[in-house]
Amino acid sequence: MLIAKNITKKFSGVTALNNICLELHPGKVNAIIGENGAGKSTLMKIFSGVHTQYEGDIIYNGNKVQFASTKDAEEAGIAIIHQELNLVPHLSITENIFLGREITNAFGILNKKNMCEQTKLLLKKVNLNLHPDTLIYKLKVGQQQLVEIAKALHTNAEVIIMDEPTSAITDKEVDNLFAIIDELTANNKTIAYISHKLNELFQKADRYTVLRDGATIGAGEMKDITHDELVEKMAGRKIMIERNTMNAASNEPLLQLKNICLQNPENSGDNVVHNVSLTLHKGEVIGVYGLMGAGRTELMETIFGLHPSLSSGELYMESKSKKFKSPADAIKAGIMLIPEDRKSQGLCLDLTVRDNICITVLDKLQQWDIFLNKRKETALSKAYIQQLSIKTASQETQVRNLSGGNQQKIVLAKWLAKTPKVLLLDEPTRGIDVGAKSEIYKLIKEMAAKGLGVIVVSSEIPEILALANRVLVMCEGKLTADMPVAEATESNMLTYALHRN
Amino acid sequence: MLAISSSYSLNTQRLKRFQSLIALLLLCVILTVLSDKFFSSENGLNVLRQTAVNICIATGMTLVILTGGIDLSVGSILALCGAATAGLLKNGMVLPSLDIFIGFTVLGAILAAMLIGWLIGLFNGFVITKFNVPPFVATLAMLTIARGFTMLYTQGQPISNLGQQFVYIGAGSFLGIPVPVWIAALVVLIAAFITQKTKLGRYIYAIGGNETAAKFSGINVSKVKMVVYAMAGAMAAIGGIIVTSRLDSAQPNAGISYELDAIAAVVIGGTSLSGGRGTVWGTVMGAIIIGVLNNGLVLLNVSPFWQQVVKGAVILLAVIIDKLGDKKE
Ligand SMILES: Nc1ncnc2c1ncn2[C@@H]1O[C@H](COP(=O)(O)OP(=O)(O)OP(=O)(O)O)[C@@H](O)[C@H]1O
Ligand SMILES: [Mg+2]
């Protein structure tokens, strides 16, 4: 059993954990629940030796322990899948999995064959159909997440901490992960599981602990608590996310795609996006569902002008034919993409909260078109910090120091501030808690009511049902369904997502 | 909501900003104790006059490094632009095919040299952004190319005797302060204004912080980079004009390895070589620290060989102290 006893952790003036207590039981899935910035990741980082300075005790199997490093924790049998992806982009999957624990022969030479074989088995286990030599930077976020899971499994740890392991993967991979978790708990391993997808917790978790503002609010057996009670414990209020049932208010076409194709860069005979045609109307929200590898992200990227040389087909913006050679062209035409990978595509982690929020709209924040008006910048970021309840010590805090969900909110704020004509959202609420999610849905719908067209890609069916007027489903690069939201159900969406010709 | 004890993070930032200033003051105190010639307004102005050129170059270098790049060609650009100023001033420009002769006033020659520096920098930026050549390689090539053109233009000979008016720029004083110091101050003010107060400045930091995110945000990354390299070129040209004027002569070998002093000033000033973090003020402090150190070592009669060792050690020390400040959680 792994126990945190009266742990307090301060970061230069910010108290992240305040006298917190938590137990992780062996053979159980221990859910840790709380709003963005509640302190979940911070506590997990203490368990796994990332943060070494704190007050209070960590007790592991009856002994007080103090890890000096992640290596230390790993040797004691504690492995962690971090919320933020931590893979080295220009190394291969194998090299990443074996980083720091390479297998060598007697002369210190790497035994590549052995490592490659083991990686193959691990990838098979997590259901990732890629060659072990594939370089990480070529992988989509969800695939990277599976590599992180494989990496943690490879350590053979007693305690496995999963900090939002499913934020970027789709239902199929989630089911697969749950099978792995079952196997682990059957062998009496301890699982700590953090997720903002509450239905996952009700499906898999045995125990829960709720954190709020760095303190423990409650703990117990999952079977003794209902969904609504849990939300109320976590947020301190009731939150309802309702299904959208409305059709779009207008049928004035905004963005039209005709036979959009995108070639596979590795294999020119193969299409990642295949003959996609669709029309987005003014004020309409289209939800795009699909499993991993369905080509949803690639479709968004193609619209946004990121693959000019590999794509074909026609694109009309407000009935005018367009050919985007770069994102700058697309932005000029009024199309913005909120990318799925906040760390590598969304944020400048070293810049402040304010600078990140304002960067897309500096044109509007200038004085006499010469210099920036700090008052306007402050006002704009203040508005978004309040509206999205971004938890930050100040506007001058570096984004790097925010919790994962709060970083994601900055990503949203940054592009919502720009008020485009068409907004492409790729997994917009990755890692955001239920309360903030409902606020964000409200905001997006308000913007749509004013004429904004939105295409939202999401792996969460409830999110699509809450936001969209129309639901599209993709499978292997093709559109397999296009229906009003009233006709969409969880089961027919899944069927279309698996639909193969 | 959050327990925030005053604004600690702000304080550490502020402390970091003054870190190099503190180091500089410390250095001055030590030198004052060790040498009775160090602490005088005469020597102070002398140090500033000698540092002015490095400040100009290092300021441009700061902008480049903030975007995550590097410019190794500034020393050569300095030489070429210095030679161009001298040559245009003395011999004017002859277009043989058209049978035209253009004479240059001092101001005309200066503006022409700055334009040349700007264009060379623009070319650097163009190669880097258009063909994806790493800045290190592109500007390394330009280091040789510009030096070669300097040799061609001067035929390897100095161009001297440039006139009283021109010499005022490098050797004269205005209100008791050397003219080069005024020029450097102006360059610094402009660069500080751009980085801290303008859209362009914000884009520079964003590109250095995360180029992909900048691109997704709709920033025209190539354009910003080209402007930044062009500015670095123009600032190197200003350095070239000062050097030429001070010696009343353009030397074909001027500015060799000046890029290293500039980079050292930037680094000592706390700017991260990977981009996105740092300030122009830090660089000014860095340049002055190097200048004071040079001056102090000469005053103390340290042998030139030891001077180099000490200078290198100070650079290392400065950066290590800076990193230690970062490590704390
Ligand atoms: N390195 C750091 N420096 C300063 N503050 C930090 C740092 N890391 C975390 N914090 C602060 O500690 C608090 C808790 O953060 P933590 O990452 O543990 O939240 P979380 O519960 O994991 O949230 P999320 O659901 O968004 O991932 C936040 O307010 C965050 O701003
Ligand atoms: Mg977290």
Tab-separated table of N, CA and C and ligand atoms in Angstrom, chain A residues 11 16 35-42 83 164 196 401-406, chain B residues 2, ligand 1:
chain	number	residue	atom	x	y	z
A	11	PHE	N	4.944	25.790	-4.471
A	11	PHE	CA	5.793	26.239	-5.576
A	11	PHE	C	5.924	27.738	-5.451
A	16	ALA	N	0.286	24.204	-3.786
A	16	ALA	CA	-0.391	23.266	-4.680
A	16	ALA	C	-1.065	22.162	-3.869
A	35	GLU	N	-10.913	19.047	-9.798
A	35	GLU	CA	-10.923	20.027	-10.874
A	35	GLU	C	-9.518	20.318	-11.363
A	36	ASN	N	-9.439	21.054	-12.462
A	36	ASN	CA	-8.134	21.449	-12.986
A	36	ASN	C	-7.396	22.283	-11.952
A	37	GLY	N	-6.173	21.876	-11.664
A	37	GLY	CA	-5.382	22.623	-10.703
A	37	GLY	C	-5.625	22.204	-9.268
A	38	ALA	N	-6.358	21.094	-9.069
A	38	ALA	CA	-6.641	20.642	-7.711
A	38	ALA	C	-5.392	20.088	-7.033
A	39	GLY	N	-4.434	19.646	-7.824
A	39	GLY	CA	-3.204	19.121	-7.241
A	39	GLY	C	-2.950	17.656	-7.526
A	40	LYS	N	-3.736	17.074	-8.412
A	40	LYS	CA	-3.607	15.640	-8.696
A	40	LYS	C	-2.217	15.299	-9.251
A	41	SER	N	-1.851	15.993	-10.311
A	41	SER	CA	-0.563	15.682	-10.942
A	41	SER	C	0.594	15.951	-9.995
A	42	THR	N	0.479	17.020	-9.225
A	42	THR	CA	1.553	17.355	-8.299
A	42	THR	C	1.790	16.213	-7.309
A	83	GLN	N	0.870	13.074	-17.513
A	83	GLN	CA	-0.207	13.738	-18.239
A	83	GLN	C	0.330	14.383	-19.521
A	164	GLU	N	-4.249	10.835	-16.507
A	164	GLU	CA	-5.041	11.053	-17.718
A	164	GLU	C	-4.493	10.275	-18.912
A	196	HIS	N	-10.651	12.908	-16.302
A	196	HIS	CA	-11.814	13.789	-16.229
A	196	HIS	C	-13.016	13.167	-16.935
A	401	ASN	N	3.964	26.576	-15.729
A	401	ASN	CA	3.649	26.261	-14.335
A	401	ASN	C	2.167	26.019	-14.072
A	402	LEU	N	1.359	26.033	-15.116
A	402	LEU	CA	-0.064	25.771	-14.923
A	402	LEU	C	-0.337	24.278	-14.985
A	403	SER	N	-1.441	23.838	-14.391
A	403	SER	CA	-1.808	22.432	-14.488
A	403	SER	C	-2.257	22.149	-15.918
A	404	GLY	N	-2.255	20.867	-16.281
A	404	GLY	CA	-2.545	20.477	-17.659
A	404	GLY	C	-3.851	21.048	-18.190
A	405	GLY	N	-4.905	20.912	-17.414
A	405	GLY	CA	-6.204	21.387	-17.860
A	405	GLY	C	-6.218	22.894	-18.028
A	406	ASN	N	-5.537	23.595	-17.156
A	406	ASN	CA	-5.499	25.052	-17.268
A	406	ASN	C	-4.688	25.497	-18.475
B	2	LEU	N	-6.467	30.335	-4.716
B	2	LEU	CA	-5.068	29.982	-4.566
B	2	LEU	C	-4.432	30.792	-3.444
C	1	LIG	N1	6.134	23.827	-11.392
C	1	LIG	C1	5.142	24.569	-10.875
C	1	LIG	N2	5.363	25.846	-10.517
C	1	LIG	C2	4.387	26.607	-9.982
C	1	LIG	N3	3.133	26.178	-9.778
C	1	LIG	C3	2.842	24.916	-10.117
C	1	LIG	C4	3.824	24.046	-10.698
C	1	LIG	N4	3.243	22.857	-10.930
C	1	LIG	C5	1.959	22.968	-10.524
C	1	LIG	N5	1.710	24.200	-10.043
C	1	LIG	C6	0.427	24.690	-9.496
C	1	LIG	O1	-0.077	23.733	-8.601
C	1	LIG	C7	-1.482	23.582	-8.732
C	1	LIG	C8	-1.843	22.121	-8.919
C	1	LIG	O2	-1.413	21.667	-10.177
C	1	LIG	P1	-1.600	20.173	-10.703
C	1	LIG	O3	-0.857	20.064	-11.985
C	1	LIG	O4	-1.251	19.226	-9.642
C	1	LIG	O5	-3.163	20.129	-10.993
C	1	LIG	P2	-4.056	18.904	-11.512
C	1	LIG	O6	-4.967	18.537	-10.424
C	1	LIG	O7	-3.197	17.838	-12.074
C	1	LIG	O8	-4.909	19.614	-12.643
C	1	LIG	P3	-5.335	19.117	-14.130
C	1	LIG	O9	-6.623	18.403	-14.010
C	1	LIG	O10	-5.528	20.395	-14.865
C	1	LIG	O11	-4.229	18.301	-14.675
C	1	LIG	C9	-1.886	24.466	-9.899
C	1	LIG	O12	-2.490	25.621	-9.393
C	1	LIG	C10	-0.604	24.812	-10.601
C	1	LIG	O13	-0.656	26.125	-11.092
